[in-house]
PDB file of C-alpha atoms in Angstrom:
ATOM      1  CA  MET G  27     191.143 -17.210 -66.531  1.00 56.00           C
ATOM      2  CA  THR G  28     189.701 -17.129 -63.010  1.00 90.00           C
ATOM      3  CA  ILE G  29     187.028 -14.492 -62.584  1.00 96.00           C
ATOM      4  CA  THR G  30     187.437 -12.055 -59.689  1.00 96.00           C
ATOM      5  CA  ASP G  31     184.827 -11.864 -56.951  1.00 97.00           C
ATOM      6  CA  GLU G  32     183.965  -8.313 -58.065  1.00 97.00           C
ATOM      7  CA  ASP G  33     183.351  -9.411 -61.645  1.00 97.00           C
ATOM      8  CA  LEU G  34     181.432 -12.482 -60.491  1.00 98.00           C
ATOM      9  CA  ALA G  35     179.063 -10.292 -58.473  1.00 98.00           C
ATOM     10  CA  VAL G  36     178.492  -8.181 -61.584  1.00 98.00           C
ATOM     11  CA  GLU G  37     177.944 -11.233 -63.782  1.00 98.00           C
ATOM     12  CA  ALA G  38     175.505 -12.787 -61.303  1.00 99.00           C
ATOM     13  CA  ALA G  39     173.492  -9.582 -60.859  1.00 99.00           C
ATOM     14  CA  THR G  40     173.391  -9.117 -64.624  1.00 98.00           C
ATOM     15  CA  ALA G  41     172.054 -12.657 -65.091  1.00 99.00           C
ATOM     16  CA  GLY G  42     169.351 -12.068 -62.506  1.00 98.00           C
ATOM     17  CA  ALA G  43     168.395  -8.745 -64.067  1.00 98.00           C
ATOM     18  CA  ALA G  44     167.941 -10.399 -67.466  1.00 98.00           C
ATOM     19  CA  VAL G  45     165.426 -12.839 -65.988  1.00 97.00           C
ATOM     20  CA  VAL G  46     163.526 -10.071 -64.198  1.00 97.00           C
ATOM     21  CA  ARG G  47     163.393  -7.958 -67.341  1.00 97.00           C
ATOM     22  CA  ALA G  48     162.157 -10.880 -69.453  1.00 96.00           C
ATOM     23  CA  GLY G  49     159.313 -11.590 -67.034  1.00 93.00           C
ATOM     24  CA  TYR G  50     158.059  -8.025 -66.767  1.00 94.00           C
ATOM     25  CA  GLY G  51     154.436  -7.560 -67.804  1.00 88.00           C
ATOM     26  CA  ALA G  52     153.715 -11.280 -68.111  1.00 85.00           C
ATOM     27  CA  PRO G  53     150.776 -12.879 -66.268  1.00 83.00           C
ATOM     28  CA  LEU G  54     151.947 -13.562 -62.723  1.00 82.00           C
ATOM     29  CA  GLU G  55     151.217 -16.297 -60.251  1.00 83.00           C
ATOM     30  CA  ARG G  56     151.815 -15.183 -56.668  1.00 86.00           C
ATOM     31  CA  PHE G  57     153.457 -17.637 -54.285  1.00 83.00           C
ATOM     32  CA  ALA G  58     152.470 -16.756 -50.712  1.00 82.00           C
ATOM     33  CA  LYS G  59     155.181 -16.187 -48.125  1.00 81.00           C
ATOM     34  CA  GLU G  60     154.948 -14.844 -44.585  1.00 77.00           C
ATOM     35  CA  GLY G  61     152.215 -12.293 -43.846  1.00 73.00           C
ATOM     36  CA  ASN G  62     151.255 -10.299 -46.928  1.00 75.00           C
ATOM     37  CA  ASP G  63     154.565 -11.031 -48.648  1.00 80.00           C
ATOM     38  CA  PHE G  64     154.733 -13.083 -51.820  1.00 88.00           C
ATOM     39  CA  ALA G  65     157.079 -14.130 -54.612  1.00 92.00           C
ATOM     40  CA  THR G  66     156.586 -14.493 -58.345  1.00 92.00           C
ATOM     41  CA  ALA G  67     158.123 -16.814 -60.909  1.00 92.00           C
ATOM     42  CA  ALA G  68     160.534 -14.008 -61.758  1.00 93.00           C
ATOM     43  CA  ASP G  69     161.827 -13.949 -58.156  1.00 94.00           C
ATOM     44  CA  LEU G  70     162.395 -17.700 -58.177  1.00 94.00           C
ATOM     45  CA  GLU G  71     163.910 -17.914 -61.654  1.00 95.00           C
ATOM     46  CA  ALA G  72     166.180 -14.916 -61.115  1.00 97.00           C
ATOM     47  CA  GLU G  73     167.559 -16.448 -57.921  1.00 97.00           C
ATOM     48  CA  GLN G  74     168.191 -19.730 -59.722  1.00 98.00           C
ATOM     49  CA  ALA G  75     170.010 -17.890 -62.520  1.00 98.00           C
ATOM     50  CA  ILE G  76     172.196 -16.037 -60.016  1.00 98.00           C
ATOM     51  CA  LEU G  77     172.981 -19.245 -58.126  1.00 98.00           C
ATOM     52  CA  ALA G  78     173.951 -20.989 -61.380  1.00 98.00           C
ATOM     53  CA  VAL G  79     176.458 -18.251 -62.232  1.00 98.00           C
ATOM     54  CA  ILE G  80     178.004 -18.333 -58.760  1.00 98.00           C
ATOM     55  CA  ARG G  81     178.051 -22.132 -58.577  1.00 97.00           C
ATOM     56  CA  ALA G  82     179.863 -22.368 -61.920  1.00 97.00           C
ATOM     57  CA  ALA G  83     182.691 -20.133 -60.708  1.00 97.00           C
ATOM     58  CA  ARG G  84     182.735 -20.783 -56.941  1.00 97.00           C
ATOM     59  CA  PRO G  85     181.284 -24.258 -56.297  1.00 96.00           C
ATOM     60  CA  ASP G  86     182.518 -24.333 -52.698  1.00 97.00           C
ATOM     61  CA  ASP G  87     180.983 -21.011 -51.656  1.00 97.00           C
ATOM     62  CA  ALA G  88     177.802 -20.866 -49.590  1.00 98.00           C
ATOM     63  CA  PHE G  89     174.685 -19.054 -50.764  1.00 96.00           C
ATOM     64  CA  VAL G  90     171.816 -17.354 -48.931  1.00 97.00           C
ATOM     65  CA  GLY G  91     168.918 -16.310 -51.125  1.00 95.00           C
ATOM     66  CA  GLU G  92     165.679 -14.493 -50.381  1.00 91.00           C
ATOM     67  CA  GLU G  93     163.578 -17.232 -51.976  1.00 91.00           C
ATOM     68  CA  PHE G  94     165.367 -20.570 -51.484  1.00 90.00           C
ATOM     69  CA  GLY G  95     167.283 -19.866 -48.284  1.00 88.00           C
ATOM     70  CA  SER G  96     170.719 -21.247 -47.433  1.00 89.00           C
ATOM     71  CA  VAL G  97     172.760 -23.581 -49.603  1.00 90.00           C
ATOM     72  CA  GLY G  98     176.095 -24.939 -48.380  1.00 89.00           C
ATOM     73  CA  SER G  99     178.398 -23.882 -45.567  1.00 90.00           C
ATOM     74  CA  SER G 100     181.486 -21.736 -46.019  1.00 94.00           C
ATOM     75  CA  GLU G 101     183.254 -18.655 -44.676  1.00 95.00           C
ATOM     76  CA  ARG G 102     182.486 -17.197 -48.100  1.00 98.00           C
ATOM     77  CA  THR G 103     178.742 -16.655 -48.402  1.00 98.00           C
ATOM     78  CA  TRP G 104     176.844 -14.938 -51.203  1.00 98.00           C
ATOM     79  CA  LEU G 105     173.839 -12.901 -50.040  1.00 98.00           C
ATOM     80  CA  VAL G 106     171.227 -12.558 -52.770  1.00 98.00           C
ATOM     81  CA  ASP G 107     167.922 -10.774 -53.183  1.00 97.00           C
ATOM     82  CA  PRO G 108     166.961 -11.583 -56.778  1.00 98.00           C
ATOM     83  CA  LEU G 109     164.103  -9.078 -57.024  1.00 97.00           C
ATOM     84  CA  CYS G 110     163.834  -6.372 -54.389  1.00 95.00           C
ATOM     85  CA  GLY G 111     160.534  -4.664 -55.063  1.00 93.00           C
ATOM     86  CA  THR G 112     158.341  -7.653 -55.886  1.00 92.00           C
ATOM     87  CA  LEU G 113     155.142  -5.713 -55.225  1.00 91.00           C
ATOM     88  CA  ASN G 114     156.284  -2.990 -57.624  1.00 93.00           C
ATOM     89  CA  PHE G 115     157.136  -5.643 -60.215  1.00 94.00           C
ATOM     90  CA  ALA G 116     153.766  -7.363 -59.828  1.00 92.00           C
ATOM     91  CA  ALA G 117     152.022  -3.999 -60.235  1.00 91.00           C
ATOM     92  CA  ARG G 118     154.005  -3.332 -63.424  1.00 94.00           C
ATOM     93  CA  THR G 119     155.990  -0.569 -61.808  1.00 94.00           C
ATOM     94  CA  PRO G 120     159.629  -0.860 -62.975  1.00 95.00           C
ATOM     95  CA  LEU G 121     161.316   0.126 -59.713  1.00 96.00           C
ATOM     96  CA  VAL G 122     163.200  -2.957 -58.558  1.00 97.00           C
ATOM     97  CA  ALA G 123     166.739  -4.047 -57.784  1.00 98.00           C
ATOM     98  CA  VAL G 124     168.761  -7.239 -58.072  1.00 98.00           C
ATOM     99  CA  ASN G 125     171.193  -7.471 -55.133  1.00 98.00           C
ATOM    100  CA  VAL G 126     174.285  -9.683 -54.935  1.00 98.00           C
ATOM    101  CA  ALA G 127     176.957  -9.446 -52.222  1.00 98.00           C
ATOM    102  CA  LEU G 128     179.788 -11.650 -50.964  1.00 97.00           C
ATOM    103  CA  ARG G 129     180.327 -11.878 -47.207  1.00 97.00           C
ATOM    104  CA  THR G 130     183.719 -13.097 -45.979  1.00 96.00           C
ATOM    105  CA  PRO G 131     185.311 -13.028 -42.508  1.00 95.00           C
ATOM    106  CA  SER G 132     186.553  -9.506 -43.302  1.00 93.00           C
ATOM    107  CA  GLY G 133     183.091  -8.228 -44.266  1.00 93.00           C
ATOM    108  CA  ILE G 134     181.345  -7.607 -47.583  1.00 95.00           C
ATOM    109  CA  THR G 135     184.140  -7.838 -50.154  1.00 96.00           C
ATOM    110  CA  ALA G 136     182.182  -7.804 -53.419  1.00 97.00           C
ATOM    111  CA  ALA G 137     178.780  -6.388 -54.290  1.00 98.00           C
ATOM    112  CA  ALA G 138     176.616  -5.476 -57.257  1.00 98.00           C
ATOM    113  CA  VAL G 139     173.155  -3.957 -57.600  1.00 99.00           C
ATOM    114  CA  ALA G 140     171.385  -4.098 -60.956  1.00 98.00           C
ATOM    115  CA  ASP G 141     168.468  -1.963 -62.098  1.00 98.00           C
ATOM    116  CA  PRO G 142     166.951  -4.230 -64.771  1.00 98.00           C
ATOM    117  CA  PHE G 143     164.837  -1.550 -66.430  1.00 97.00           C
ATOM    118  CA  ALA G 144     167.213   1.410 -66.435  1.00 97.00           C
ATOM    119  CA  GLY G 145     170.001  -0.838 -67.696  1.00 97.00           C
ATOM    120  CA  GLU G 146     172.228   0.280 -64.830  1.00 98.00           C
ATOM    121  CA  LEU G 147     174.674  -1.745 -62.772  1.00 98.00           C
ATOM    122  CA  TYR G 148     176.228  -0.448 -59.561  1.00 98.00           C
ATOM    123  CA  TRP G 149     179.183  -2.321 -58.150  1.00 97.00           C
ATOM    124  CA  VAL G 150     182.037  -2.149 -55.685  1.00 96.00           C
ATOM    125  CA  THR G 151     185.447  -1.933 -57.325  1.00 87.00           C
ATOM    126  CA  GLY G 152     188.935  -2.163 -55.901  1.00 81.00           C
ATOM    127  CA  GLY G 153     189.101   1.618 -55.792  1.00 79.00           C
ATOM    128  CA  GLY G 154     185.575   2.534 -54.761  1.00 90.00           C
ATOM    129  CA  ALA G 155     182.246   2.129 -56.521  1.00 95.00           C
ATOM    130  CA  GLY G 156     181.084   2.622 -60.073  1.00 96.00           C
ATOM    131  CA  LEU G 157     178.071   2.655 -62.371  1.00 97.00           C
ATOM    132  CA  ARG G 158     177.811   0.937 -65.737  1.00 95.00           C
ATOM    133  CA  ARG G 159     175.288   2.462 -68.116  1.00 94.00           C
ATOM    134  CA  ASP G 160     175.025   2.439 -71.918  1.00 91.00           C
ATOM    135  CA  GLY G 161     178.450   0.850 -72.213  1.00 89.00           C
ATOM    136  CA  ALA G 162     180.139   3.549 -70.139  1.00 94.00           C
ATOM    137  CA  VAL G 163     181.695   3.201 -66.701  1.00 93.00           C
ATOM    138  CA  LEU G 164     180.976   6.196 -64.487  1.00 93.00           C
ATOM    139  CA  PRO G 165     182.164   7.116 -60.987  1.00 93.00           C
ATOM    140  CA  LEU G 166     179.558   7.494 -58.265  1.00 96.00           C
ATOM    141  CA  ALA G 167     179.241  10.958 -56.741  1.00 95.00           C
ATOM    142  CA  PRO G 168     176.862  11.258 -53.767  1.00 98.00           C
ATOM    143  CA  SER G 169     175.098  14.613 -53.528  1.00 98.00           C
ATOM    144  CA  ALA G 170     172.373  16.061 -51.309  1.00 98.00           C
ATOM    145  CA  VAL G 171     171.316  18.672 -53.865  1.00 98.00           C
ATOM    146  CA  SER G 172     167.974  16.983 -54.637  1.00 98.00           C
ATOM    147  CA  GLY G 173     166.804  17.174 -51.015  1.00 98.00           C
ATOM    148  CA  LEU G 174     164.939  13.908 -51.616  1.00 98.00           C
ATOM    149  CA  VAL G 175     164.902  11.342 -48.819  1.00 98.00           C
ATOM    150  CA  ASP G 176     163.625   7.850 -49.534  1.00 96.00           C
ATOM    151  CA  VAL G 177     162.028   5.992 -46.644  1.00 94.00           C
ATOM    152  CA  ASP G 178     160.802   2.457 -46.125  1.00 88.00           C
ATOM    153  CA  LEU G 179     157.425   2.344 -44.405  1.00 81.00           C
ATOM    154  CA  PRO G 180     156.819  -0.278 -41.685  1.00 72.00           C
ATOM    155  CA  ALA G 181     154.303  -3.088 -41.805  1.00 68.00           C
ATOM    156  CA  ALA G 182     151.070  -2.660 -39.865  1.00 61.00           C
ATOM    157  CA  ASP G 183     152.315  -5.008 -37.134  1.00 58.00           C
ATOM    158  CA  ALA G 184     155.670  -3.278 -36.680  1.00 65.00           C
ATOM    159  CA  ALA G 185     156.877  -2.798 -33.118  1.00 66.00           C
ATOM    160  CA  ARG G 186     157.391   0.929 -33.642  1.00 77.00           C
ATOM    161  CA  PHE G 187     156.627   3.624 -36.193  1.00 82.00           C
ATOM    162  CA  VAL G 188     159.716   5.823 -36.413  1.00 89.00           C
ATOM    163  CA  VAL G 189     159.471   6.601 -40.122  1.00 89.00           C
ATOM    164  CA  PRO G 190     155.781   7.662 -40.094  1.00 89.00           C
ATOM    165  CA  ARG G 191     156.566  10.008 -37.201  1.00 91.00           C
ATOM    166  CA  LEU G 192     159.485  11.449 -39.165  1.00 92.00           C
ATOM    167  CA  LEU G 193     157.160  12.114 -42.090  1.00 92.00           C
ATOM    168  CA  THR G 194     154.904  14.267 -39.903  1.00 92.00           C
ATOM    169  CA  ASP G 195     157.787  16.328 -38.505  1.00 94.00           C
ATOM    170  CA  ARG G 196     157.512  19.890 -39.815  1.00 96.00           C
ATOM    171  CA  ALA G 197     161.250  20.447 -39.410  1.00 96.00           C
ATOM    172  CA  PHE G 198     161.938  17.396 -41.581  1.00 96.00           C
ATOM    173  CA  LEU G 199     159.436  18.480 -44.227  1.00 96.00           C
ATOM    174  CA  ALA G 200     160.862  22.012 -44.256  1.00 97.00           C
ATOM    175  CA  ARG G 201     164.290  20.645 -45.196  1.00 96.00           C
ATOM    176  CA  PHE G 202     163.613  17.463 -47.161  1.00 97.00           C
ATOM    177  CA  ASP G 203     161.114  15.986 -49.624  1.00 96.00           C
ATOM    178  CA  PRO G 204     160.248  12.379 -48.694  1.00 95.00           C
ATOM    179  CA  ARG G 205     159.729   9.636 -51.255  1.00 94.00           C
ATOM    180  CA  VAL G 206     158.753   5.961 -51.040  1.00 91.00           C
ATOM    181  CA  ILE G 207     159.748   3.557 -53.820  1.00 87.00           C
ATOM    182  CA  SER G 208     159.525   0.277 -51.847  1.00 85.00           C
ATOM    183  CA  SER G 209     162.833  -1.065 -53.123  1.00 88.00           C
ATOM    184  CA  THR G 210     166.445  -0.920 -51.958  1.00 92.00           C
ATOM    185  CA  LEU G 211     167.156   0.623 -55.343  1.00 95.00           C
ATOM    186  CA  ALA G 212     166.880   3.832 -53.304  1.00 95.00           C
ATOM    187  CA  LEU G 213     170.145   2.949 -51.550  1.00 96.00           C
ATOM    188  CA  VAL G 214     172.234   3.165 -54.701  1.00 98.00           C
ATOM    189  CA  TRP G 215     170.343   6.298 -55.681  1.00 98.00           C
ATOM    190  CA  VAL G 216     171.972   7.938 -52.667  1.00 98.00           C
ATOM    191  CA  ALA G 217     175.353   6.703 -53.888  1.00 98.00           C
ATOM    192  CA  SER G 218     174.735   8.167 -57.346  1.00 97.00           C
ATOM    193  CA  GLY G 219     173.500  11.566 -56.157  1.00 98.00           C
ATOM    194  CA  ARG G 220     169.818  11.058 -56.978  1.00 97.00           C
ATOM    195  CA  ARG G 221     168.754  11.026 -53.344  1.00 98.00           C
ATOM    196  CA  ALA G 222     170.053  12.967 -50.352  1.00 99.00           C
ATOM    197  CA  ALA G 223     169.414  10.127 -47.917  1.00 98.00           C
ATOM    198  CA  TYR G 224     167.654   6.847 -47.193  1.00 98.00           C
ATOM    199  CA  VAL G 225     165.978   5.846 -43.908  1.00 96.00           C
ATOM    200  CA  PHE G 226     164.918   2.361 -42.830  1.00 94.00           C
ATOM    201  CA  ASP G 227     163.821   1.192 -39.383  1.00 91.00           C
ATOM    202  CA  GLY G 228     164.563  -2.514 -39.195  1.00 87.00           C
ATOM    203  CA  ASP G 229     167.325  -5.114 -39.032  1.00 86.00           C
ATOM    204  CA  VAL G 230     169.889  -4.864 -41.821  1.00 90.00           C
ATOM    205  CA  VAL G 231     172.876  -6.957 -40.666  1.00 85.00           C
ATOM    206  CA  ASP G 232     173.515  -9.825 -43.091  1.00 83.00           C
ATOM    207  CA  ASN G 233     170.194  -8.961 -44.701  1.00 92.00           C
ATOM    208  CA  VAL G 234     170.010 -10.061 -48.338  1.00 96.00           C
ATOM    209  CA  HIS G 235     167.976  -6.959 -49.186  1.00 95.00           C
ATOM    210  CA  PHE G 236     170.574  -4.497 -47.916  1.00 96.00           C
ATOM    211  CA  ALA G 237     174.070  -6.035 -47.994  1.00 97.00           C
ATOM    212  CA  ALA G 238     174.927  -5.084 -51.574  1.00 98.00           C
ATOM    213  CA  GLY G 239     173.435  -1.590 -51.459  1.00 97.00           C
ATOM    214  CA  ILE G 240     175.148  -0.724 -48.178  1.00 97.00           C
ATOM    215  CA  ALA G 241     178.486  -1.876 -49.605  1.00 97.00           C
ATOM    216  CA  VAL G 242     178.041   0.298 -52.701  1.00 98.00           C
ATOM    217  CA  CYS G 243     177.107   3.322 -50.581  1.00 98.00           C
ATOM    218  CA  ARG G 244     180.119   2.903 -48.320  1.00 97.00           C
ATOM    219  CA  ALA G 245     182.474   2.507 -51.256  1.00 97.00           C
ATOM    220  CA  ALA G 246     181.002   5.629 -52.874  1.00 98.00           C
ATOM    221  CA  GLY G 247     181.699   7.689 -49.747  1.00 97.00           C
ATOM    222  CA  CYS G 248     178.202   7.939 -48.254  1.00 98.00           C
ATOM    223  CA  ILE G 249     177.702   8.193 -44.497  1.00 99.00           C
ATOM    224  CA  VAL G 250     176.211   4.885 -43.318  1.00 98.00           C
ATOM    225  CA  THR G 251     175.037   4.428 -39.709  1.00 98.00           C
ATOM    226  CA  ASP G 252     172.140   3.194 -37.637  1.00 96.00           C
ATOM    227  CA  LEU G 253     169.351   5.639 -36.760  1.00 95.00           C
ATOM    228  CA  HIS G 254     171.292   6.833 -33.711  1.00 96.00           C
ATOM    229  CA  GLY G 255     174.458   7.603 -35.663  1.00 97.00           C
ATOM    230  CA  GLY G 256     176.283   4.494 -34.450  1.00 96.00           C
ATOM    231  CA  PRO G 257     177.705   1.537 -36.375  1.00 96.00           C
ATOM    232  CA  VAL G 258     175.188  -0.407 -38.428  1.00 95.00           C
ATOM    233  CA  GLY G 259     174.075  -3.452 -36.492  1.00 89.00           C
ATOM    234  CA  ASP G 260     174.526  -2.114 -32.972  1.00 88.00           C
ATOM    235  CA  ARG G 261     170.820  -1.235 -32.994  1.00 90.00           C
ATOM    236  CA  PRO G 262     168.060  -1.692 -35.576  1.00 88.00           C
ATOM    237  CA  GLY G 263     167.753   0.794 -38.379  1.00 92.00           C
ATOM    238  CA  LEU G 264     169.708   2.297 -41.244  1.00 96.00           C
ATOM    239  CA  LEU G 265     170.520   5.871 -42.192  1.00 97.00           C
ATOM    240  CA  VAL G 266     172.455   6.470 -45.396  1.00 98.00           C
ATOM    241  CA  ALA G 267     173.286  10.087 -46.194  1.00 99.00           C
ATOM    242  CA  ALA G 268     175.063  11.657 -49.141  1.00 99.00           C
ATOM    243  CA  ASP G 269     177.299  13.749 -46.889  1.00 98.00           C
ATOM    244  CA  GLU G 270     178.120  14.649 -43.297  1.00 98.00           C
ATOM    245  CA  ALA G 271     175.899  17.743 -43.293  1.00 98.00           C
ATOM    246  CA  THR G 272     172.809  15.809 -44.367  1.00 99.00           C
ATOM    247  CA  HIS G 273     173.562  13.091 -41.830  1.00 99.00           C
ATOM    248  CA  ALA G 274     173.975  15.679 -39.068  1.00 98.00           C
ATOM    249  CA  THR G 275     170.674  17.327 -40.017  1.00 98.00           C
ATOM    250  CA  LEU G 276     168.728  14.071 -39.985  1.00 98.00           C
ATOM    251  CA  LEU G 277     170.053  12.617 -36.722  1.00 97.00           C
ATOM    252  CA  PRO G 278     168.241  14.983 -34.318  1.00 97.00           C
ATOM    253  CA  LEU G 279     165.039  14.639 -36.335  1.00 96.00           C
ATOM    254  CA  LEU G 280     165.298  10.869 -36.038  1.00 96.00           C
ATOM    255  CA  ALA G 281     166.081  11.189 -32.335  1.00 94.00           C
ATOM    256  CA  GLU G 282     162.759  12.947 -31.803  1.00 92.00           C
ATOM    257  CA  ALA G 283     160.912  10.239 -33.728  1.00 91.00           C
ATOM    258  CA  LEU G 284     162.728   7.506 -31.805  1.00 91.00           C
ATOM    259  CA  ALA G 285     161.910   9.122 -28.475  1.00 87.00           C
ATOM    260  CA  VAL G 286     158.204   8.473 -28.963  1.00 77.00           C
ATOM    261  CA  ALA G 287     158.471   5.259 -30.980  1.00 62.00           C
TER     262      ALA G 287
END
């Protein structure tokens, strides 16, 4: 039987998560990348495991991975971040995500995000988005009740500092409680109702870190825009909100931060 793209994304993310989980807590060699970034053996091995699963089922598809780059050329391209949160992982902090998404000419058509340590798998289904946990399949229900907003802090050499300015805004702090987990796991937390919103100031189009999480959030019914409230990709930045009210509250606060960025 031919596996569907949706199930293949789940199978690939699950394979990557197993590698990440197995390597947790082991002595780590750091492989230097650009700037202060680095990879570990778990990053490399998880990406290889994901590629093997995809290659076995879709040998003609292309593949873009965080660690090994592009493989092949096709209108169907798998975007993979095998371990989002490498610094957390290296510091023995189990807040990481395994991201797998399929990009076709019509957009992202399959996506899965695995949390290796919570044993959770978020994925896009034909009728929306779901969560697999402890053998059960649960619907995703975004909610702003927590008031928690996860943010991604910029590097020291960033061109602008929108998020730090947002974090010093008294109006923002009066309404929301900011958090930083340094992993796109926070994206699917918005989809599942654990976070009210997520804010990132950077490029996200065709980004292996974000493609799967954005797809899950959209399928779950979250509001997904750039920091100005426009379509993602028109300008840098990403705002994912659990509902329209939260999105509408955050936009003017972001506008103030952007005005002085």
